[in-house]
Amino acid sequence: TQNLPEPTVVPSEHFNTVTYTGTGSSASHTIGFRPNLVWGKKRNAAQNNWLINDVGDANKWLSSDGTGAEGSEANGTTFDTNGFTTASNDLFYNNGGNYVVWSWKGNGTGTAVSNTDGSIESTVSANVDAGFSIVSYTGTGSAGTIGHGLSSAPEMVILKGRDFADNWYVWHEALAATEVIRLDITNAKVSSDLFSNTEPTASVFSIKAGYNLTGRDFITYCFHSVEGYSKVGSYTGNGSADGTFVHCGFRPAYIMGKKTTGSIAAWFIYDMTRSTYNPKHPVVWASDSAAEYDSHTDFDTLSNGFKIRATDTDRNGSGNTYIYLAFAEHPFKYTNAR
């Protein structure tokens, strides 16, 4: 491993997972950096996923398992130098509720910048080194392009209307430019020209006129792989308990994935903060408000990726294609055996 290059991104400075127990009062939670996006989920009871960012409005939230417009329950949320403070609402601090929160750093400040790379002006908080940006823009009613603020083409784009009810739309590098998959439901991929049948470039992504509704506000999360830190990828299931090995180039701290073909399947999320040993990793679903399910022995997290141990079609159906987004606990160069 001495011959491996030094990682350019220290994972814990750009992504982190924290867990906490609600007390019925607002509280501050330490992450290790100032976040620009927090995504939380109650673990021990059914409750919506909640996503809050400070490019759109940190006082509002969206649910990945619902189609609704932004809710105002997040009013009072603050993103702090070393973490975040919850709003005074039961959604975020239910007394005795167990929570998990995943946090990403954009530009690390509370000030997003104007981007005019596309034909539609956007407001962007971009973490160029870590391959992540948050993009807010207002629809014009015409087909156009939107600047994302990264230095490489996004390999995964997650799009949601903020001020009206609609699905979450996802484009992933394993999909064709003419396909999308939705985050809030369990359906397989579908043909769609929502992104104008055009893959993102190093500066912009495209949007069709029919979805770019005049005066409507949109939020987009853009990701591309960074060696030793993040991986946007796909794998093919084999239906066996001795399942597919997926190489990431690091030991994963977080994995979100979804079957794209065949019968319906939920978006799954695993992280190594809620369970630090193999092969038992409790799962929550991005596309479902259900409580955490902790009886799975689904996969091993390894020094350079993960290996599927499930035989169900949600994660390892024979011949099915699965997309995923993963972030590192440690780069392979500095990973110890688990």
XYZ file of C-alpha atoms in Angstrom, residues 36-40 49-64 68-79 84-89 91-92 134 136 160-164 168 216-217 219 221:
53
model
C -24.506 22.088 3.302
C -26.842 19.082 3.133
C -28.182 16.910 5.951
C -30.381 13.870 5.313
C -31.998 12.328 8.387
C -36.811 10.847 5.498
C -35.909 14.550 5.699
C -33.443 16.479 3.558
C -32.370 20.023 4.410
C -29.897 22.142 2.465
C -28.797 25.748 2.740
C -28.782 26.577 -0.986
C -32.550 26.405 -1.307
C -33.745 27.195 2.236
C -32.388 25.627 5.441
C -35.713 26.407 7.118
C -37.538 23.933 4.865
C -37.289 20.213 4.186
C -38.151 17.679 1.522
C -38.861 13.980 1.960
C -37.162 11.453 -0.327
C -44.730 16.855 -1.553
C -43.426 20.398 -1.775
C -41.054 21.728 0.869
C -42.376 21.691 4.424
C -41.836 24.498 6.933
C -41.214 22.264 9.961
C -37.447 22.780 9.589
C -37.796 26.470 10.491
C -34.968 27.249 12.916
C -32.440 24.721 11.585
C -28.885 26.067 11.650
C -25.753 24.745 9.993
C -25.937 21.379 12.766
C -28.711 22.281 15.202
C -32.184 20.851 14.755
C -35.302 22.937 14.428
C -37.787 22.896 17.293
C -40.066 20.279 15.755
C -39.818 15.550 13.216
C -36.187 16.042 14.255
C -26.110 21.489 -4.658
C -30.900 25.626 -7.105
C -36.814 17.652 -7.210
C -39.259 20.513 -7.529
C -39.265 22.516 -4.314
C -42.522 24.446 -4.399
C -44.862 21.920 -6.012
C -37.851 12.890 -7.404
C -41.086 27.035 -10.218
C -38.116 26.388 -7.914
C -33.146 21.685 -6.220
C -27.816 17.188 -6.089
